[in-house]
C-alpha positions as protocol buffer text, in pm:
chain_id: "A"
residue {
  index: 1
  type: MET
  ca { x: 4146 y: -3307 z: 2602 }
}
residue {
  index: 2
  type: SER
  ca { x: 4033 y: -3638 z: 2654 }
}
residue {
  index: 3
  type: ARG
  ca { x: 4265 y: -3963 z: 2610 }
}
residue {
  index: 4
  type: ARG
  ca { x: 4056 y: -4066 z: 2391 }
}
residue {
  index: 5
  type: VAL
  ca { x: 3963 y: -3758 z: 2193 }
}
residue {
  index: 6
  type: ALA
  ca { x: 4341 y: -3724 z: 2155 }
}
residue {
  index: 7
  type: VAL
  ca { x: 4404 y: -4051 z: 2008 }
}
residue {
  index: 8
  type: GLN
  ca { x: 4118 y: -3996 z: 1765 }
}
residue {
  index: 9
  type: ALA
  ca { x: 4335 y: -3645 z: 1618 }
}
residue {
  index: 10
  type: ALA
  ca { x: 4606 y: -3800 z: 1655 }
}
residue {
  index: 11
  type: ALA
  ca { x: 4468 y: -4118 z: 1413 }
}
residue {
  index: 12
  type: LEU
  ca { x: 4293 y: -3850 z: 1148 }
}
residue {
  index: 13
  type: ALA
  ca { x: 4609 y: -3619 z: 1118 }
}
residue {
  index: 14
  type: VAL
  ca { x: 4814 y: -3971 z: 983 }
}
residue {
  index: 15
  type: ALA
  ca { x: 4529 y: -4057 z: 803 }
}
residue {
  index: 16
  type: LEU
  ca { x: 4495 y: -3689 z: 648 }
}
residue {
  index: 17
  type: ALA
  ca { x: 4938 y: -3761 z: 592 }
}
residue {
  index: 18
  type: ALA
  ca { x: 4883 y: -4145 z: 474 }
}
residue {
  index: 19
  type: GLY
  ca { x: 4542 y: -4106 z: 261 }
}
residue {
  index: 20
  type: VAL
  ca { x: 4525 y: -4005 z: -93 }
}
residue {
  index: 21
  type: GLY
  ca { x: 4395 y: -3652 z: -238 }
}
residue {
  index: 22
  type: LEU
  ca { x: 4317 y: -3422 z: 27 }
}
residue {
  index: 23
  type: THR
  ca { x: 4172 y: -3035 z: -139 }
}
residue {
  index: 24
  type: ALA
  ca { x: 4172 y: -2722 z: 55 }
}
residue {
  index: 25
  type: VAL
  ca { x: 3827 y: -2701 z: 41 }
}
residue {
  index: 26
  type: PRO
  ca { x: 3633 y: -2998 z: -15 }
}
residue {
  index: 27
  type: ALA
  ca { x: 3373 y: -2827 z: -266 }
}
residue {
  index: 28
  type: ALA
  ca { x: 2885 y: -2896 z: -150 }
}
residue {
  index: 29
  type: ALA
  ca { x: 2888 y: -3307 z: -201 }
}
residue {
  index: 30
  type: ASP
  ca { x: 2698 y: -3355 z: -428 }
}
residue {
  index: 31
  type: ILE
  ca { x: 2703 y: -3069 z: -631 }
}
residue {
  index: 32
  type: SER
  ca { x: 2841 y: -3227 z: -993 }
}
residue {
  index: 33
  type: PRO
  ca { x: 3168 y: -3099 z: -1182 }
}
residue {
  index: 34
  type: LEU
  ca { x: 3110 y: -2861 z: -1487 }
}
residue {
  index: 35
  type: GLY
  ca { x: 3001 y: -3051 z: -1835 }
}
residue {
  index: 36
  type: ALA
  ca { x: 2880 y: -3361 z: -1559 }
}
residue {
  index: 37
  type: ASN
  ca { x: 2602 y: -3651 z: -1506 }
}
residue {
  index: 38
  type: ILE
  ca { x: 2351 y: -3433 z: -1821 }
}
residue {
  index: 39
  type: TRP
  ca { x: 2149 y: -3785 z: -1809 }
}
residue {
  index: 40
  type: THR
  ca { x: 2062 y: -3762 z: -2133 }
}
residue {
  index: 41
  type: CYS
  ca { x: 2375 y: -3791 z: -2331 }
}
residue {
  index: 42
  type: LYS
  ca { x: 2454 y: -3909 z: -2561 }
}
residue {
  index: 43
  type: PRO
  ca { x: 2776 y: -4090 z: -2728 }
}
residue {
  index: 44
  type: SER
  ca { x: 2819 y: -4051 z: -3082 }
}
residue {
  index: 45
  type: PRO
  ca { x: 3065 y: -4271 z: -3325 }
}
residue {
  index: 46
  type: LEU
  ca { x: 3342 y: -4096 z: -3217 }
}
residue {
  index: 47
  type: ARG
  ca { x: 3263 y: -4084 z: -2885 }
}
residue {
  index: 48
  type: PRO
  ca { x: 3137 y: -4438 z: -2804 }
}
residue {
  index: 49
  type: ARG
  ca { x: 3151 y: -4423 z: -2419 }
}
residue {
  index: 50
  type: PRO
  ca { x: 3068 y: -4217 z: -2129 }
}
residue {
  index: 51
  type: VAL
  ca { x: 3348 y: -4118 z: -1917 }
}
residue {
  index: 52
  type: VAL
  ca { x: 3353 y: -4156 z: -1537 }
}
residue {
  index: 53
  type: LEU
  ca { x: 3519 y: -4013 z: -1297 }
}
residue {
  index: 54
  type: VAL
  ca { x: 3594 y: -4104 z: -1034 }
}
residue {
  index: 55
  type: HIS
  ca { x: 3770 y: -3853 z: -636 }
}
residue {
  index: 56
  type: GLY
  ca { x: 4022 y: -3915 z: -449 }
}
residue {
  index: 57
  type: THR
  ca { x: 4018 y: -3926 z: -81 }
}
residue {
  index: 58
  type: PHE
  ca { x: 3847 y: -3659 z: 116 }
}
residue {
  index: 59
  type: GLU
  ca { x: 3770 y: -3500 z: -206 }
}
residue {
  index: 60
  type: ASP
  ca { x: 3439 y: -3538 z: -422 }
}
residue {
  index: 61
  type: MET
  ca { x: 3359 y: -3494 z: -761 }
}
residue {
  index: 62
  type: ALA
  ca { x: 3344 y: -3074 z: -766 }
}
residue {
  index: 63
  type: GLY
  ca { x: 3588 y: -3051 z: -678 }
}
residue {
  index: 64
  type: ASN
  ca { x: 3890 y: -3354 z: -805 }
}
residue {
  index: 65
  type: TRP
  ca { x: 3699 y: -3299 z: -1184 }
}
residue {
  index: 66
  type: VAL
  ca { x: 3611 y: -2919 z: -1194 }
}
residue {
  index: 67
  type: THR
  ca { x: 3881 y: -2837 z: -1472 }
}
residue {
  index: 68
  type: LEU
  ca { x: 3893 y: -3224 z: -1638 }
}
residue {
  index: 69
  type: SER
  ca { x: 3497 y: -3267 z: -1656 }
}
residue {
  index: 70
  type: PRO
  ca { x: 3404 y: -2955 z: -1890 }
}
residue {
  index: 71
  type: LYS
  ca { x: 3759 y: -3043 z: -2084 }
}
residue {
  index: 72
  type: LEU
  ca { x: 3631 y: -3392 z: -2148 }
}
residue {
  index: 73
  type: LYS
  ca { x: 3241 y: -3284 z: -2246 }
}
residue {
  index: 74
  type: ALA
  ca { x: 3449 y: -3004 z: -2525 }
}
residue {
  index: 75
  type: ALA
  ca { x: 3600 y: -3258 z: -2630 }
}
residue {
  index: 76
  type: GLY
  ca { x: 3280 y: -3455 z: -2724 }
}
residue {
  index: 77
  type: HIS
  ca { x: 3271 y: -3753 z: -2446 }
}
residue {
  index: 78
  type: CYS
  ca { x: 2928 y: -3844 z: -2271 }
}
residue {
  index: 79
  type: VAL
  ca { x: 2992 y: -3723 z: -1857 }
}
residue {
  index: 80
  type: PHE
  ca { x: 2947 y: -3851 z: -1562 }
}
residue {
  index: 81
  type: ALA
  ca { x: 3071 y: -3860 z: -1104 }
}
residue {
  index: 82
  type: LEU
  ca { x: 2958 y: -3970 z: -942 }
}
residue {
  index: 83
  type: ASN
  ca { x: 3101 y: -3916 z: -493 }
}
residue {
  index: 84
  type: TYR
  ca { x: 3172 y: -4237 z: -272 }
}
residue {
  index: 85
  type: GLY
  ca { x: 3255 y: -4340 z: 77 }
}
residue {
  index: 86
  type: ARG
  ca { x: 3147 y: -4113 z: 317 }
}
residue {
  index: 87
  type: VAL
  ca { x: 3128 y: -4250 z: 706 }
}
residue {
  index: 88
  type: ARG
  ca { x: 2884 y: -4026 z: 963 }
}
residue {
  index: 89
  type: GLY
  ca { x: 3071 y: -3781 z: 1127 }
}
residue {
  index: 90
  type: ALA
  ca { x: 3270 y: -3676 z: 833 }
}
residue {
  index: 91
  type: GLY
  ca { x: 3140 y: -3379 z: 701 }
}
residue {
  index: 92
  type: LEU
  ca { x: 3154 y: -3308 z: 371 }
}
residue {
  index: 93
  type: LEU
  ca { x: 3407 y: -3501 z: 274 }
}
residue {
  index: 94
  type: GLN
  ca { x: 3393 y: -3805 z: 48 }
}
residue {
  index: 95
  type: ALA
  ca { x: 3594 y: -4189 z: 32 }
}
residue {
  index: 96
  type: MET
  ca { x: 3684 y: -4203 z: 406 }
}
residue {
  index: 97
  type: GLY
  ca { x: 3535 y: -4611 z: 474 }
}
residue {
  index: 98
  type: ASP
  ca { x: 3498 y: -4916 z: 333 }
}
residue {
  index: 99
  type: ILE
  ca { x: 3668 y: -4993 z: 24 }
}
residue {
  index: 100
  type: THR
  ca { x: 3472 y: -5268 z: -135 }
}
residue {
  index: 101
  type: GLN
  ca { x: 3124 y: -5065 z: -91 }
}
residue {
  index: 102
  type: SER
  ca { x: 3321 y: -4757 z: -181 }
}
residue {
  index: 103
  type: ALA
  ca { x: 3383 y: -5010 z: -509 }
}
residue {
  index: 104
  type: GLN
  ca { x: 2994 y: -5122 z: -554 }
}
residue {
  index: 105
  type: GLN
  ca { x: 2909 y: -4817 z: -543 }
}
residue {
  index: 106
  type: LEU
  ca { x: 3052 y: -4725 z: -849 }
}
residue {
  index: 107
  type: SER
  ca { x: 2866 y: -5055 z: -963 }
}
residue {
  index: 108
  type: ASP
  ca { x: 2583 y: -4956 z: -904 }
}
residue {
  index: 109
  type: PHE
  ca { x: 2677 y: -4620 z: -1065 }
}
residue {
  index: 110
  type: VAL
  ca { x: 2775 y: -4769 z: -1350 }
}
residue {
  index: 111
  type: ASP
  ca { x: 2476 y: -4961 z: -1415 }
}
residue {
  index: 112
  type: LEU
  ca { x: 2284 y: -4682 z: -1484 }
}
residue {
  index: 113
  type: VAL
  ca { x: 2567 y: -4455 z: -1648 }
}
residue {
  index: 114
  type: LEU
  ca { x: 2511 y: -4734 z: -1933 }
}
residue {
  index: 115
  type: THR
  ca { x: 2076 y: -4787 z: -1890 }
}
residue {
  index: 116
  type: ALA
  ca { x: 2063 y: -4443 z: -1963 }
}
residue {
  index: 117
  type: THR
  ca { x: 2264 y: -4361 z: -2199 }
}
residue {
  index: 118
  type: GLY
  ca { x: 2267 y: -4728 z: -2382 }
}
residue {
  index: 119
  type: ALA
  ca { x: 2672 y: -4753 z: -2431 }
}
residue {
  index: 120
  type: SER
  ca { x: 2746 y: -5219 z: -2329 }
}
residue {
  index: 121
  type: LYS
  ca { x: 3057 y: -5060 z: -2161 }
}
residue {
  index: 122
  type: VAL
  ca { x: 3248 y: -4703 z: -2029 }
}
residue {
  index: 123
  type: ASP
  ca { x: 3617 y: -4549 z: -1955 }
}
residue {
  index: 124
  type: ILE
  ca { x: 3694 y: -4474 z: -1580 }
}
residue {
  index: 125
  type: VAL
  ca { x: 3930 y: -4150 z: -1523 }
}
residue {
  index: 126
  type: GLY
  ca { x: 3998 y: -4152 z: -1152 }
}
residue {
  index: 127
  type: HIS
  ca { x: 4238 y: -3933 z: -931 }
}
residue {
  index: 128
  type: SER
  ca { x: 4444 y: -4187 z: -636 }
}
residue {
  index: 129
  type: GLN
  ca { x: 4264 y: -4358 z: -413 }
}
residue {
  index: 130
  type: GLY
  ca { x: 3942 y: -4309 z: -694 }
}
residue {
  index: 131
  type: GLY
  ca { x: 4224 y: -4418 z: -1008 }
}
residue {
  index: 132
  type: MET
  ca { x: 4304 y: -4757 z: -789 }
}
residue {
  index: 133
  type: MET
  ca { x: 3947 y: -4887 z: -582 }
}
residue {
  index: 134
  type: PRO
  ca { x: 3830 y: -4908 z: -977 }
}
residue {
  index: 135
  type: ARG
  ca { x: 4046 y: -5215 z: -980 }
}
residue {
  index: 136
  type: HIS
  ca { x: 3902 y: -5364 z: -712 }
}
residue {
  index: 137
  type: TYR
  ca { x: 3511 y: -5326 z: -947 }
}
residue {
  index: 138
  type: LEU
  ca { x: 3689 y: -5449 z: -1247 }
}
residue {
  index: 139
  type: LYS
  ca { x: 3840 y: -5741 z: -1043 }
}
residue {
  index: 140
  type: PHE
  ca { x: 3566 y: -5883 z: -838 }
}
residue {
  index: 141
  type: LEU
  ca { x: 3255 y: -5747 z: -930 }
}
residue {
  index: 142
  type: ASN
  ca { x: 3231 y: -5803 z: -1263 }
}
residue {
  index: 143
  type: GLY
  ca { x: 3338 y: -5462 z: -1340 }
}
residue {
  index: 144
  type: ALA
  ca { x: 3539 y: -5613 z: -1689 }
}
residue {
  index: 145
  type: GLU
  ca { x: 3235 y: -5695 z: -1895 }
}
residue {
  index: 146
  type: LYS
  ca { x: 3189 y: -5302 z: -1839 }
}
residue {
  index: 147
  type: VAL
  ca { x: 3460 y: -5090 z: -1885 }
}
residue {
  index: 148
  type: HIS
  ca { x: 3722 y: -5082 z: -2162 }
}
residue {
  index: 149
  type: ARG
  ca { x: 3979 y: -4891 z: -1994 }
}
residue {
  index: 150
  type: LEU
  ca { x: 4113 y: -4724 z: -1656 }
}
residue {
  index: 151
  type: ILE
  ca { x: 4369 y: -4411 z: -1646 }
}
residue {
  index: 152
  type: GLY
  ca { x: 4394 y: -4362 z: -1291 }
}
residue {
  index: 153
  type: ILE
  ca { x: 4609 y: -4080 z: -1217 }
}
residue {
  index: 154
  type: THR
  ca { x: 4860 y: -4071 z: -912 }
}
residue {
  index: 155
  type: PRO
  ca { x: 4651 y: -4430 z: -767 }
}
residue {
  index: 156
  type: SER
  ca { x: 4746 y: -4594 z: -518 }
}
residue {
  index: 157
  type: ASN
  ca { x: 4764 y: -4916 z: -711 }
}
residue {
  index: 158
  type: HIS
  ca { x: 4995 y: -5079 z: -406 }
}
residue {
  index: 159
  type: GLY
  ca { x: 4990 y: -4878 z: -156 }
}
residue {
  index: 160
  type: THR
  ca { x: 5176 y: -4619 z: -23 }
}
residue {
  index: 161
  type: SER
  ca { x: 5416 y: -4568 z: 259 }
}
residue {
  index: 162
  type: SER
  ca { x: 5374 y: -4212 z: 315 }
}
residue {
  index: 163
  type: LEU
  ca { x: 5741 y: -4149 z: 418 }
}
residue {
  index: 164
  type: GLY
  ca { x: 5781 y: -4378 z: 660 }
}
residue {
  index: 165
  type: LEU
  ca { x: 5417 y: -4281 z: 861 }
}
residue {
  index: 166
  type: VAL
  ca { x: 5254 y: -4681 z: 743 }
}
residue {
  index: 167
  type: ASN
  ca { x: 5578 y: -4863 z: 986 }
}
residue {
  index: 168
  type: LEU
  ca { x: 5543 y: -4539 z: 1227 }
}
residue {
  index: 169
  type: VAL
  ca { x: 5180 y: -4656 z: 1275 }
}
residue {
  index: 170
  type: ARG
  ca { x: 5179 y: -4947 z: 1295 }
}
residue {
  index: 171
  type: MET
  ca { x: 5546 y: -4876 z: 1527 }
}
residue {
  index: 172
  type: LEU
  ca { x: 5240 y: -4707 z: 1757 }
}
residue {
  index: 173
  type: GLY
  ca { x: 4938 y: -4962 z: 1710 }
}
residue {
  index: 174
  type: PHE
  ca { x: 4770 y: -4695 z: 1606 }
}
residue {
  index: 175
  type: SER
  ca { x: 4693 y: -4855 z: 1297 }
}
residue {
  index: 176
  type: PRO
  ca { x: 4302 y: -4959 z: 1444 }
}
residue {
  index: 177
  type: ALA
  ca { x: 4242 y: -4603 z: 1499 }
}
residue {
  index: 178
  type: VAL
  ca { x: 4340 y: -4464 z: 1210 }
}
residue {
  index: 179
  type: ALA
  ca { x: 4122 y: -4718 z: 1018 }
}
residue {
  index: 180
  type: LEU
  ca { x: 3813 y: -4644 z: 1290 }
}
residue {
  index: 181
  type: VAL
  ca { x: 3867 y: -4293 z: 1146 }
}
residue {
  index: 182
  type: CYS
  ca { x: 3936 y: -4364 z: 790 }
}
residue {
  index: 183
  type: GLN
  ca { x: 3899 y: -4721 z: 693 }
}
residue {
  index: 184
  type: ALA
  ca { x: 4040 y: -4633 z: 336 }
}
residue {
  index: 185
  type: CYS
  ca { x: 4362 y: -4467 z: 502 }
}
residue {
  index: 186
  type: GLN
  ca { x: 4453 y: -4791 z: 648 }
}
residue {
  index: 187
  type: GLN
  ca { x: 4349 y: -4983 z: 371 }
}
residue {
  index: 188
  type: GLN
  ca { x: 4548 y: -4793 z: 97 }
}
residue {
  index: 189
  type: MET
  ca { x: 4847 y: -4842 z: 295 }
}
residue {
  index: 190
  type: VAL
  ca { x: 5138 y: -5098 z: 147 }
}
residue {
  index: 191
  type: ASP
  ca { x: 5156 y: -5426 z: 249 }
}
residue {
  index: 192
  type: SER
  ca { x: 4745 y: -5430 z: 448 }
}
residue {
  index: 193
  type: ASP
  ca { x: 4540 y: -5665 z: 345 }
}
residue {
  index: 194
  type: PHE
  ca { x: 4351 y: -5504 z: 70 }
}
residue {
  index: 195
  type: MET
  ca { x: 4633 y: -5412 z: -91 }
}
residue {
  index: 196
  type: LYS
  ca { x: 4708 y: -5741 z: -71 }
}
residue {
  index: 197
  type: GLN
  ca { x: 4404 y: -5901 z: -162 }
}
residue {
  index: 198
  type: LEU
  ca { x: 4374 y: -5699 z: -483 }
}
residue {
  index: 199
  type: ASN
  ca { x: 4696 y: -5727 z: -627 }
}
residue {
  index: 200
  type: ASP
  ca { x: 4745 y: -6084 z: -561 }
}
residue {
  index: 201
  type: GLY
  ca { x: 4772 y: -6255 z: -886 }
}
residue {
  index: 202
  type: GLY
  ca { x: 4817 y: -5987 z: -1090 }
}
residue {
  index: 203
  type: ASP
  ca { x: 4768 y: -5594 z: -1150 }
}
residue {
  index: 204
  type: THR
  ca { x: 4509 y: -5670 z: -1426 }
}
residue {
  index: 205
  type: VAL
  ca { x: 4228 y: -5837 z: -1555 }
}
residue {
  index: 206
  type: PRO
  ca { x: 4174 y: -5975 z: -1936 }
}
residue {
  index: 207
  type: GLY
  ca { x: 4031 y: -5713 z: -2187 }
}
residue {
  index: 208
  type: VAL
  ca { x: 4048 y: -5395 z: -1996 }
}
residue {
  index: 209
  type: ARG
  ca { x: 4299 y: -5123 z: -2111 }
}
residue {
  index: 210
  type: TYR
  ca { x: 4554 y: -4991 z: -1821 }
}
residue {
  index: 211
  type: THR
  ca { x: 4646 y: -4616 z: -1838 }
}
residue {
  index: 212
  type: VAL
  ca { x: 4912 y: -4503 z: -1456 }
}
residue {
  index: 213
  type: ILE
  ca { x: 4954 y: -4097 z: -1497 }
}
residue {
  index: 214
  type: ALA
  ca { x: 5248 y: -4103 z: -1190 }
}
residue {
  index: 215
  type: THR
  ca { x: 5492 y: -3779 z: -1072 }
}
residue {
  index: 216
  type: LYS
  ca { x: 5785 y: -3769 z: -956 }
}
residue {
  index: 217
  type: TYR
  ca { x: 5699 y: -3539 z: -716 }
}
residue {
  index: 218
  type: ASP
  ca { x: 5399 y: -3751 z: -590 }
}
residue {
  index: 219
  type: THR
  ca { x: 5464 y: -3726 z: -183 }
}
residue {
  index: 220
  type: VAL
  ca { x: 5136 y: -3884 z: -70 }
}
residue {
  index: 221
  type: VAL
  ca { x: 5180 y: -4215 z: -308 }
}
residue {
  index: 222
  type: THR
  ca { x: 5568 y: -4266 z: -227 }
}
residue {
  index: 223
  type: PRO
  ca { x: 5702 y: -4388 z: -383 }
}
residue {
  index: 224
  type: TYR
  ca { x: 5560 y: -4273 z: -688 }
}
residue {
  index: 225
  type: THR
  ca { x: 5634 y: -4559 z: -883 }
}
residue {
  index: 226
  type: SER
  ca { x: 5410 y: -4750 z: -651 }
}
residue {
  index: 227
  type: SER
  ca { x: 5160 y: -4628 z: -898 }
}
residue {
  index: 228
  type: PHE
  ca { x: 5295 y: -4838 z: -1161 }
}
residue {
  index: 229
  type: LEU
  ca { x: 5118 y: -5163 z: -1331 }
}
residue {
  index: 230
  type: THR
  ca { x: 5275 y: -5537 z: -1412 }
}
residue {
  index: 231
  type: GLY
  ca { x: 5128 y: -5655 z: -1670 }
}
residue {
  index: 232
  type: ASP
  ca { x: 4857 y: -5660 z: -1998 }
}
residue {
  index: 233
  type: SER
  ca { x: 4692 y: -5391 z: -2260 }
}
residue {
  index: 234
  type: VAL
  ca { x: 4905 y: -5114 z: -1935 }
}
residue {
  index: 235
  type: ASN
  ca { x: 5075 y: -4769 z: -2006 }
}
residue {
  index: 236
  type: ASN
  ca { x: 5294 y: -4683 z: -1749 }
}
residue {
  index: 237
  type: ILE
  ca { x: 5328 y: -4331 z: -1726 }
}
residue {
  index: 238
  type: LEU
  ca { x: 5527 y: -4099 z: -1586 }
}
residue {
  index: 239
  type: LEU
  ca { x: 5409 y: -3719 z: -1594 }
}
residue {
  index: 240
  type: GLN
  ca { x: 5775 y: -3559 z: -1632 }
}
residue {
  index: 241
  type: ASP
  ca { x: 5844 y: -3718 z: -1948 }
}
residue {
  index: 242
  type: ARG
  ca { x: 5581 y: -3551 z: -2130 }
}
residue {
  index: 243
  type: ALA
  ca { x: 5719 y: -3224 z: -1924 }
}
residue {
  index: 244
  type: PRO
  ca { x: 6095 y: -3223 z: -1758 }
}
residue {
  index: 245
  type: LEU
  ca { x: 5963 y: -2927 z: -1620 }
}
residue {
  index: 246
  type: ASP
  ca { x: 5683 y: -2953 z: -1496 }
}
residue {
  index: 247
  type: PHE
  ca { x: 5670 y: -3001 z: -1046 }
}
residue {
  index: 248
  type: SER
  ca { x: 5321 y: -3120 z: -1029 }
}
residue {
  index: 249
  type: GLY
  ca { x: 5230 y: -3320 z: -688 }
}
residue {
  index: 250
  type: HIS
  ca { x: 5002 y: -3554 z: -581 }
}
residue {
  index: 251
  type: VAL
  ca { x: 4713 y: -3302 z: -583 }
}
residue {
  index: 252
  type: ALA
  ca { x: 4825 y: -3074 z: -841 }
}
residue {
  index: 253
  type: VAL
  ca { x: 4796 y: -3315 z: -1138 }
}
residue {
  index: 254
  type: ASN
  ca { x: 4450 y: -3223 z: -1080 }
}
residue {
  index: 255
  type: LEU
  ca { x: 4491 y: -2920 z: -1235 }
}
residue {
  index: 256
  type: ASP
  ca { x: 4741 y: -2983 z: -1452 }
}
residue {
  index: 257
  type: PRO
  ca { x: 4675 y: -2883 z: -1841 }
}
residue {
  index: 258
  type: VAL
  ca { x: 4978 y: -3190 z: -1958 }
}
residue {
  index: 259
  type: VAL
  ca { x: 4736 y: -3421 z: -1716 }
}
residue {
  index: 260
  type: HIS
  ca { x: 4452 y: -3314 z: -1936 }
}
residue {
  index: 261
  type: GLN
  ca { x: 4585 y: -3359 z: -2244 }
}
residue {
  index: 262
  type: ILE
  ca { x: 4700 y: -3696 z: -2171 }
}
residue {
  index: 263
  type: VAL
  ca { x: 4377 y: -3836 z: -2023 }
}
residue {
  index: 264
  type: LEU
  ca { x: 4215 y: -3679 z: -2374 }
}
residue {
  index: 265
  type: ASN
  ca { x: 4482 y: -3894 z: -2570 }
}
residue {
  index: 266
  type: GLU
  ca { x: 4482 y: -4211 z: -2360 }
}
residue {
  index: 267
  type: LEU
  ca { x: 4077 y: -4155 z: -2397 }
}
residue {
  index: 268
  type: ASP
  ca { x: 4127 y: -4144 z: -2832 }
}
residue {
  index: 269
  type: ALA
  ca { x: 4307 y: -4417 z: -2785 }
}
residue {
  index: 270
  type: SER
  ca { x: 4102 y: -4569 z: -2588 }
}
residue {
  index: 271
  type: SER
  ca { x: 3832 y: -4583 z: -2913 }
}
residue {
  index: 272
  type: ASN
  ca { x: 4019 y: -4873 z: -3057 }
}
residue {
  index: 273
  type: PRO
  ca { x: 3891 y: -5180 z: -3002 }
}
residue {
  index: 274
  type: LEU
  ca { x: 4108 y: -5466 z: -2838 }
}
residue {
  index: 275
  type: VAL
  ca { x: 4284 y: -5656 z: -3040 }
}
């Protein structure tokens, strides 16, 4: 194995560990999850805002939302999902590219959803990077005017130490190599320039409600408390406070019925206007 290939392989291994959310087998790239992307769906008075689902790093919409999407649809929501952050050479893996560009992709997608449904705002539900990346959209791309609530499931809001791998990567000088393979992974490292810019001046923006769902068994976003936000209109929820015997980790939360019910409850709470 050449030195270049060895470095890239090592960087990818670190990226997989330092990144957020890897499903066992990625689903076909642009297949929508069941119940999502029905573009004729119109919101009802009971469910006035479409729900936009945003997957995590290395994941895709079909795999990430295989169970939550149909549950939201069955509850009467108009559900939409997108793939984002695809980079050349990554195959079916998504959400590896520059997070600022991914946020622009989300912005464009939200505009399409609002145009198709006639709604004035959406609610966003995101996992891991997908729970954090929309905050860039809200803060820097005028997303706060179009989003009522952001629900983050184990989001990487303040970066991840990845059980010490961040310091190891920097000590070995691999950060540039990681960025070449997975720029979003490098950006989600604790104290990265991206994280500093995102959280400078506060975690939240006015006019948006925030929900964070974290699990103490998260070994990807570490410490798990780095998921939590500080600010107005924030509801931080630790899964084990609701279900003490729930051992779901960073990826398993996507299939967790307790997490699904929390999401449904928080979306129902979103029906009340901001005061």
